[in-house]
Coordinates of C-alpha atoms in Angstrom, one line a residue:
M82 CA 57.7 78.6 78.0
K83 CA 57.6 82.4 78.3
K84 CA 53.9 82.4 77.5
I85 CA 53.2 79.7 80.1
I86 CA 55.0 81.5 82.9
Y87 CA 53.5 84.9 81.9
S88 CA 50.0 83.2 81.7
F89 CA 50.5 81.8 85.2
L90 CA 51.2 85.3 86.5
L91 CA 48.3 86.8 84.7
C92 CA 45.9 84.1 85.7
S93 CA 46.8 84.7 89.3
A94 CA 45.9 88.3 88.9
A95 CA 42.7 87.4 87.1
L96 CA 41.7 85.1 89.9
L97 CA 41.9 88.1 92.3
V98 CA 39.4 90.3 90.4
S99 CA 37.2 87.8 88.7
C100 CA 36.0 86.4 91.5
G101 CA 57.2 86.8 104.2
K102 CA 56.7 86.8 107.6
D103 CA 56.3 83.8 109.9
D104 CA 53.2 85.4 111.6
S105 CA 51.4 85.3 108.2
D106 CA 51.1 81.5 108.4
E107 CA 49.5 81.9 111.8
A108 CA 47.1 84.5 110.4
I109 CA 45.9 82.3 107.5
L110 CA 45.1 79.6 110.0
N111 CA 42.4 81.9 111.4
Y112 CA 40.5 81.5 108.2
T113 CA 41.1 77.8 107.7
T114 CA 38.3 75.3 108.5
D115 CA 37.5 71.6 108.3
Q116 CA 36.1 72.4 104.8
T117 CA 39.4 73.7 103.5
L118 CA 40.7 71.4 100.8
G119 CA 44.1 73.0 100.2
I120 CA 46.4 76.0 100.7
V121 CA 49.1 77.3 98.4
K122 CA 51.7 79.7 99.8
I123 CA 53.8 81.8 97.4
N124 CA 56.8 83.7 98.8
L125 CA 56.5 86.9 96.7
E126 CA 59.7 88.6 97.9
Q127 CA 61.8 85.5 97.3
L128 CA 60.4 85.0 93.8
D129 CA 60.6 88.7 93.1
G130 CA 64.4 88.5 93.5
K131 CA 64.7 85.6 91.1
L132 CA 62.7 87.0 88.1
P133 CA 64.9 88.2 85.2
K134 CA 62.9 91.5 85.0
K135 CA 65.3 93.4 82.8
E136 CA 65.5 90.7 80.2
M137 CA 61.7 90.2 80.2
M138 CA 61.0 93.9 79.7
N139 CA 63.7 94.1 76.9
D140 CA 62.4 90.9 75.2
Q141 CA 62.6 91.3 71.4
S142 CA 61.4 87.8 70.6
G143 CA 57.9 88.9 69.6
N144 CA 56.3 86.6 72.1
F145 CA 54.8 89.4 74.0
S146 CA 52.7 92.3 72.7
K147 CA 53.1 95.8 73.9
E148 CA 50.0 95.5 76.1
E149 CA 51.2 92.3 77.6
K150 CA 54.6 93.9 78.5
E151 CA 52.7 96.7 80.2
K152 CA 50.8 94.3 82.3
M153 CA 54.0 92.3 83.0
A154 CA 55.7 95.4 84.2
L155 CA 53.0 95.8 86.8
L156 CA 52.9 92.2 87.8
M157 CA 56.7 91.9 88.2
N158 CA 56.8 94.8 90.5
A159 CA 54.3 93.7 93.1
K160 CA 55.8 96.0 95.7
D161 CA 54.8 99.0 93.5
N162 CA 51.2 97.6 93.2
G163 CA 50.3 98.3 96.8
I164 CA 50.9 94.7 97.9
D165 CA 53.2 94.0 100.9
I166 CA 55.6 91.5 99.3
A167 CA 57.4 90.9 102.6
K168 CA 54.4 88.7 103.3
P169 CA 53.4 85.7 101.2
V170 CA 50.3 85.3 99.1
Y171 CA 48.0 82.4 100.0
L172 CA 45.6 80.6 97.6
V173 CA 42.9 78.7 99.6
A174 CA 40.3 76.2 98.3
D175 CA 37.3 75.6 100.4
Q176 CA 34.3 73.2 99.9
E177 CA 31.0 75.1 100.0
N178 CA 27.7 73.3 99.6
N179 CA 27.9 71.7 96.1
G180 CA 30.8 73.7 94.9
F181 CA 34.1 75.3 95.8
V182 CA 35.4 78.7 96.7
F183 CA 38.9 79.7 95.7
S184 CA 40.3 82.6 97.7
M185 CA 43.5 84.7 97.6
F186 CA 44.8 86.3 100.8
C187 CA 47.5 88.9 100.8
W188 CA 48.4 92.1 102.6
L189 CA 48.1 95.7 101.3
D190 CA 50.4 98.6 102.0
N191 CA 48.9 101.1 99.6
S192 CA 45.2 100.5 98.6
S193 CA 45.3 103.4 96.1
K194 CA 48.1 101.8 94.1
F195 CA 46.4 98.4 94.3
E196 CA 43.2 99.9 92.8
S197 CA 45.0 101.7 90.0
N198 CA 47.5 99.1 88.9
F199 CA 45.3 96.0 89.2
S200 CA 42.6 97.9 87.1
K201 CA 45.3 98.1 84.4
I202 CA 46.5 94.5 84.8
T203 CA 43.0 93.0 84.6
G204 CA 41.2 95.4 82.4
S205 CA 38.5 95.7 85.1
K206 CA 37.7 98.6 87.3
I207 CA 39.0 97.7 90.7
R208 CA 37.5 99.7 93.6
I209 CA 37.7 99.3 97.4
D210 CA 34.6 100.6 99.2
K211 CA 36.3 102.2 102.3
T212 CA 33.0 102.3 104.2
K213 CA 32.1 98.6 103.9
N214 CA 35.7 97.4 103.3
L215 CA 34.5 95.5 100.2
V216 CA 36.3 95.1 96.9
Y217 CA 34.5 95.4 93.5
A218 CA 35.6 94.6 89.9
N219 CA 33.3 96.4 87.5
N220 CA 30.8 96.7 90.3
Q221 CA 30.8 93.0 91.0
L222 CA 31.7 92.1 94.6
V223 CA 34.8 90.0 94.6
G224 CA 36.6 90.7 97.9
S225 CA 37.0 92.3 101.2
V226 CA 39.6 94.0 103.4
K227 CA 40.2 93.7 107.1
D228 CA 42.9 95.9 108.5
E229 CA 45.7 95.4 105.9
M230 CA 44.6 91.9 104.9
L231 CA 42.9 91.5 101.5
V232 CA 40.9 88.5 100.4
M233 CA 39.4 88.0 97.0
S234 CA 37.2 85.0 96.3
R235 CA 35.5 83.2 93.4
F236 CA 33.0 80.4 93.4
M237 CA 33.3 77.4 91.1
S238 CA 30.6 74.7 90.7
N239 CA 31.4 71.1 91.4
P240 CA 30.9 69.2 88.1
Y241 CA 29.8 66.1 90.1
G242 CA 27.8 67.9 92.7
G243 CA 24.8 69.2 90.7
S244 CA 25.3 72.8 91.8
V245 CA 22.8 75.3 90.4
R246 CA 24.9 78.3 91.3
P247 CA 26.7 79.7 88.2
A248 CA 30.5 79.6 88.4
G249 CA 32.1 83.0 88.6
D250 CA 28.9 84.5 89.9
A251 CA 29.3 87.5 92.3
M252 CA 30.1 86.5 95.9
P253 CA 27.4 87.5 98.4
E254 CA 28.4 90.1 101.0
K255 CA 27.4 87.6 103.7
F256 CA 30.2 85.3 102.5
F257 CA 32.9 87.8 103.4
T258 CA 31.2 88.7 106.7
D259 CA 31.1 85.0 107.6
L260 CA 34.7 84.5 106.4
W261 CA 36.1 87.2 108.7
N262 CA 34.1 85.7 111.6
R263 CA 35.3 82.1 111.1
K264 CA 36.4 80.1 114.1
S265 CA 40.0 79.1 113.6
L266 CA 40.8 75.4 112.9
A267 CA 40.5 73.4 116.2
N268 CA 42.0 70.2 114.8
E269 CA 45.5 70.3 116.2
G270 CA 46.7 67.6 113.8
K271 CA 45.7 69.6 110.8
V272 CA 47.2 72.7 112.2
E273 CA 50.5 70.9 112.6
Q274 CA 50.3 69.6 109.0
I275 CA 49.7 73.0 107.6
T276 CA 52.4 74.6 109.8
K277 CA 54.9 72.0 108.6
S278 CA 53.9 72.2 105.0
L279 CA 53.9 75.9 104.6
G280 CA 56.5 76.8 107.2
N281 CA 59.6 76.5 105.0
K282 CA 61.5 79.1 102.9
S283 CA 60.7 77.6 99.5
D284 CA 59.4 79.7 96.6
A285 CA 56.1 77.9 96.8
S286 CA 54.6 75.3 99.1
M287 CA 51.2 73.6 99.4
W288 CA 49.1 71.6 101.8
L289 CA 46.3 69.3 100.6
N290 CA 43.5 67.9 102.7
L291 CA 43.6 64.3 101.3
H292 CA 40.7 63.0 103.3
G293 CA 38.6 65.9 102.3
I294 CA 39.5 65.6 98.6
I295 CA 38.7 61.9 98.6
S296 CA 35.4 62.5 100.3
V297 CA 34.4 65.1 97.7
A298 CA 35.6 62.8 94.8
S299 CA 33.6 59.9 96.2
R300 CA 30.6 62.1 97.1
G301 CA 30.9 61.0 100.7
Y302 CA 30.9 57.3 99.9
I303 CA 34.3 56.8 101.5
E304 CA 32.8 57.6 104.9
S305 CA 30.6 54.5 104.7
L306 CA 33.6 52.2 104.4
A307 CA 35.8 50.7 107.1
I308 CA 38.9 52.2 105.4
N309 CA 37.6 55.6 106.3
K310 CA 39.1 55.1 109.7
L311 CA 42.6 55.0 108.2
L312 CA 42.1 58.1 106.0
I313 CA 40.7 60.5 108.6
D314 CA 42.8 63.6 108.8
A315 CA 45.1 62.4 106.0
G316 CA 47.0 65.2 104.3
I317 CA 50.1 65.8 102.2
G318 CA 52.5 68.7 101.8
F319 CA 54.6 69.9 98.9
D320 CA 57.2 72.5 98.3
M321 CA 59.1 73.8 95.2
N322 CA 62.2 75.9 94.8
F323 CA 64.0 77.4 91.8
G324 CA 67.7 77.2 92.4
E325 CA 70.9 78.1 90.5
G326 CA 70.5 75.7 87.6
D327 CA 68.1 73.3 89.3
I328 CA 64.5 73.0 90.5
T329 CA 63.6 70.9 93.6
F330 CA 60.3 69.4 94.6
N331 CA 59.6 67.7 98.0
S332 CA 56.6 66.0 99.4
N333 CA 55.5 64.5 102.7
T334 CA 52.4 62.7 103.8
F335 CA 50.6 63.2 107.1
F336 CA 48.6 60.1 108.2
N337 CA 46.8 59.3 111.4
K338 CA 48.2 56.8 113.9
D339 CA 46.1 53.9 112.6
L340 CA 47.4 54.3 109.1
Q341 CA 50.9 54.9 110.3
K342 CA 50.8 51.6 112.1
E343 CA 49.6 49.8 109.0
I344 CA 52.4 51.3 106.8
T345 CA 55.0 50.6 109.4
K346 CA 53.8 47.0 109.7
Y347 CA 54.3 46.4 106.0
Y348 CA 57.2 48.7 105.2
N349 CA 59.5 48.4 108.2
G350 CA 62.9 47.3 107.2
K351 CA 62.0 47.3 103.5
S352 CA 64.0 49.0 100.8
A353 CA 64.6 49.0 97.0
D354 CA 66.3 45.9 95.7
Y355 CA 68.4 46.9 92.7
S356 CA 69.1 43.3 91.8
I357 CA 65.8 43.2 90.0
V358 CA 67.4 45.3 87.1
K359 CA 70.7 43.4 87.1
S360 CA 69.9 42.1 83.5
I361 CA 67.8 45.1 82.3
D362 CA 69.7 47.6 80.3
L363 CA 68.7 50.9 81.9
D364 CA 71.3 52.8 79.9
K365 CA 68.9 52.5 77.0
A366 CA 66.1 54.0 79.0
K367 CA 64.6 57.4 78.7
S368 CA 63.3 57.0 82.3
Y369 CA 63.1 54.3 84.9
A370 CA 62.0 53.5 88.4
V371 CA 63.2 50.9 90.9
G372 CA 61.7 50.2 94.3
Y373 CA 59.6 48.3 96.8
M374 CA 55.8 48.3 97.2
S375 CA 54.0 46.2 99.7
F376 CA 51.3 44.0 98.1
E377 CA 50.3 42.9 101.6
F378 CA 49.6 46.5 102.4
M379 CA 47.6 46.9 99.2
Q380 CA 45.6 43.8 100.0
S381 CA 44.9 45.0 103.5
M382 CA 43.6 48.4 102.1
M383 CA 41.4 46.6 99.6
K384 CA 40.0 44.4 102.3
Q385 CA 39.2 47.4 104.5
A386 CA 37.7 49.2 101.5
G387 CA 35.4 46.2 100.9
F388 CA 36.8 45.3 97.5
E389 CA 38.7 42.1 98.3
A390 CA 35.6 39.9 98.1
I391 CA 34.7 41.4 94.7
A392 CA 38.2 40.8 93.4
N393 CA 38.2 37.2 94.7
N394 CA 34.8 36.5 93.0
Y395 CA 36.3 37.7 89.7
L396 CA 39.5 35.6 90.2
A397 CA 37.7 32.5 91.3
E398 CA 36.9 31.6 87.7
R399 CA 40.7 31.7 87.0
N400 CA 41.6 29.4 89.9
I401 CA 43.5 32.1 91.9
T402 CA 42.8 34.4 94.8
M403 CA 44.2 37.8 96.0
A404 CA 46.1 35.9 98.7
D405 CA 47.8 33.8 95.9
I406 CA 48.9 36.9 94.1
T407 CA 50.2 38.6 97.2
A408 CA 52.1 35.4 98.2
G409 CA 53.7 35.2 94.8
L410 CA 55.1 38.7 94.7
N411 CA 57.9 39.9 97.0
G412 CA 57.3 43.6 96.5
S413 CA 60.3 44.5 94.3
Y414 CA 59.4 46.3 91.1
A415 CA 61.1 48.1 88.2
Y416 CA 59.8 50.1 85.2
A417 CA 61.6 51.5 82.2
S418 CA 60.6 53.5 79.2
L419 CA 63.2 52.7 76.5
M420 CA 64.4 54.6 73.5
E421 CA 62.0 54.0 70.6
D422 CA 62.7 52.5 67.2
N423 CA 61.4 54.3 64.1
T424 CA 59.1 51.7 62.6
A425 CA 58.6 53.5 59.3
T426 CA 60.7 52.4 56.3
D427 CA 60.0 55.5 54.2
E428 CA 61.3 58.8 55.8
M429 CA 58.6 60.7 53.8
D430 CA 55.8 58.5 55.2
P431 CA 53.4 61.0 56.9
Y432 CA 52.3 58.1 59.2
A433 CA 55.8 57.4 60.5
Y434 CA 55.9 57.0 64.3
K435 CA 58.1 55.6 67.0
M436 CA 56.8 52.5 68.7
P437 CA 56.8 52.9 72.5
K438 CA 59.1 50.4 74.2
T439 CA 58.7 49.6 77.9
I440 CA 59.8 47.0 80.4
F441 CA 58.0 46.2 83.6
A442 CA 59.5 43.8 86.2
L443 CA 58.1 42.3 89.4
G444 CA 60.0 40.3 92.0
I445 CA 58.5 36.9 92.7
N446 CA 58.7 34.2 95.4
G447 CA 59.7 31.1 93.3
S448 CA 57.0 28.5 92.8
K449 CA 54.5 30.6 94.9
A450 CA 54.1 32.7 91.8
D451 CA 53.1 29.8 89.5
K452 CA 49.4 30.5 89.7
L453 CA 50.0 34.1 88.8
I454 CA 52.2 33.2 85.9
N455 CA 49.7 30.7 84.6
L456 CA 47.0 33.3 84.8
I457 CA 49.0 35.7 82.7
N458 CA 49.9 33.1 80.2
S459 CA 46.2 32.3 79.7
E460 CA 45.3 35.9 78.9
P461 CA 45.8 36.3 75.1
M462 CA 45.3 40.1 75.3
L463 CA 48.4 40.4 77.6
N464 CA 50.5 38.2 75.3
T465 CA 49.5 40.4 72.3
Y466 CA 50.9 43.6 73.8
A467 CA 54.0 42.3 75.7
K468 CA 56.4 39.3 75.9
M469 CA 57.1 37.7 79.3
Y470 CA 60.2 36.3 80.7
H471 CA 60.4 34.7 84.2
D472 CA 62.7 32.7 86.4
K473 CA 62.3 31.9 90.1
N474 CA 63.1 35.4 91.2
V475 CA 61.6 37.8 88.6
M476 CA 58.8 38.2 86.1
V477 CA 59.5 40.7 83.3
F478 CA 57.2 42.1 80.6
G479 CA 58.7 43.8 77.5
T480 CA 57.0 45.3 74.5
D481 CA 60.0 44.2 72.4
E482 CA 61.3 40.7 73.0
N483 CA 64.9 41.9 72.1
D484 CA 64.9 43.9 75.3
L485 CA 64.7 40.6 77.3
A486 CA 67.9 39.3 75.7
L487 CA 70.2 39.9 78.7
L488 CA 67.7 38.2 81.0
K489 CA 67.5 35.1 78.8
A490 CA 71.3 34.9 78.5
G491 CA 71.9 35.5 82.2
K492 CA 74.1 38.5 81.5
S493 CA 74.4 41.7 83.5
A494 CA 73.8 45.2 82.2
A495 CA 76.2 48.1 82.8
N496 CA 73.5 50.5 84.2
T497 CA 75.8 53.4 84.6
T498 CA 73.1 55.9 85.4
L499 CA 71.7 53.8 88.3
K500 CA 73.0 55.3 91.6
K501 CA 71.6 52.6 93.9
K502 CA 70.5 55.0 96.7
S503 CA 70.4 53.3 100.0
D504 CA 67.7 53.5 102.7
V505 CA 65.0 54.3 100.2
V506 CA 61.9 52.4 99.0
G507 CA 62.1 53.9 95.6
Y508 CA 64.5 55.6 93.1
S509 CA 63.6 57.0 89.7
W510 CA 65.6 58.7 87.0
A511 CA 64.7 60.4 83.8
G512 CA 66.8 61.9 81.0
G513 CA 65.9 65.2 79.5
D514 CA 65.5 64.1 75.9
D515 CA 61.7 64.6 75.6
V516 CA 61.7 67.8 77.5
N517 CA 64.6 69.1 75.5
V518 CA 62.8 68.5 72.3
A519 CA 60.1 70.9 73.5
L520 CA 62.7 73.4 74.7
N521 CA 64.5 73.3 71.4
S522 CA 61.3 74.0 69.5
Q523 CA 61.1 77.2 71.6
N524 CA 64.7 78.1 70.8
R525 CA 65.9 77.5 74.4
K526 CA 69.6 77.2 74.9
V527 CA 69.3 75.4 78.2
K528 CA 68.9 71.6 78.4
V529 CA 67.5 69.4 81.1
V530 CA 70.3 67.0 82.1
N531 CA 68.2 64.7 84.2
M532 CA 65.5 64.4 86.8
E533 CA 66.1 62.2 89.9
S534 CA 63.7 61.3 92.7
T535 CA 64.0 59.3 95.9
Y536 CA 61.1 57.9 98.0
K537 CA 61.3 57.0 101.7
V538 CA 59.0 55.7 104.4
K539 CA 59.6 57.3 107.8
D540 CA 57.5 56.8 110.9
G541 CA 54.6 55.5 108.8
N542 CA 54.6 58.4 106.3
F543 CA 55.9 58.6 102.7
T544 CA 58.3 61.3 101.6
S545 CA 59.9 62.2 98.3
E546 CA 62.7 64.4 97.0
T547 CA 63.0 65.4 93.3
T548 CA 65.7 67.4 91.6
V549 CA 65.6 68.6 88.0
K550 CA 69.1 69.5 86.9
L551 CA 69.9 72.0 84.0
D552 CA 73.1 72.2 82.0
K553 CA 73.6 75.8 83.1
K554 CA 73.9 76.9 86.7
D555 CA 75.4 80.4 86.8
K556 CA 71.9 82.0 87.2
N557 CA 68.5 81.0 88.6
A558 CA 66.6 78.3 86.7
I559 CA 63.8 80.8 85.8
H560 CA 66.3 82.9 83.8
Y561 CA 67.2 79.9 81.6
L562 CA 63.7 78.5 81.3
L563 CA 62.5 81.8 80.0
G564 CA 65.1 81.6 77.3
Y565 CA 67.4 84.4 78.4
E566 CA 70.8 82.9 77.5

């Protein structure tokens, strides 16, 4: 874990050369365009106060070499590196021709310290040409300075775009000239998305241009489909915060009015129905999720994407249609990953392994689901990997038939970890067993107690809140994850 966090810090510095305040968000919008695919905001001053600097520098674990500690000392004291830590750092990804440009924006308060210390951190000679306001790393152009604002950029080719430009090649001077002269984003909807996504006080936050990413991934194919109308200007925001003994993650989608109407139409008044797990023993689960998903909404999206006819052609041979499937399902679902059984009889068997055990449940509408059930029963491959139980309300698949015993007997499970959150379309819980195995292997004294998430639909948008709880809470979570206590 120490290596991972240290590597994150070092890679951030490497990105700079190989290549706050509220007004900073407004400043970064001046250099955001329709080609921007994402922005990450890191609150340096806030994180700076959470790092266990003394413990890291006095670390005697042997995980860090002397040279690494020297670099860490510089990285952990950004305010002494010529960077104004009262303002955030922004990492921006832009689409450019057949590739991408990743840029980092920050503010300098001492250019001499920046040149000296980042030369040591990166092992490259960092130099700012005061005449041209350009930044070089070993004589390779990597950045530019305007007033006190520094940008450093690096090109990366698109593996699917056929770019002929080498990744990591020196940035042309014209790129930075054009960057400083960019026209600020005119799309008011996207400006509002970015402002809401980055305008909080979390340690780190992010905005993603969903429509832009989908367009790049589909190589522009999505624009030729009717569904494109619903995806225009779609975005999503995330934020993360390290607290006293916990870590929190939040997300929020930003959809246009057309898609919001679609979501509201199919999700209005819907919520998670916990009765679906009444006879599923979640106390034996390592993780589980319970919620509602609209199959009518999924069918509508498939239709507008032009895939419904293809699906119906495939299903016609099986005497069923997409409409039959949608009519048979009521939207309730549950999934659980259960504690495994050791299937090996010999403890010395080098091939011993634990068989994964899972349960997947779908709520059904009585006899309307008969065609779907018959379809599943006719598929030998499905019957090979899972056993099925169903009544008029639920259809459940289990990799181990014993896990369906309560359902067959009509008995209820205790489900002591299920909190039955109200006014949510989804709730998930995970214990810390698997994570703690990894922490123990690194001699960490902290344990993850659990991870809980809730999912909601509000005004046609999806939101989520996730909290990871540790068994220690006297100090910041970073302190414990690094192994200092």
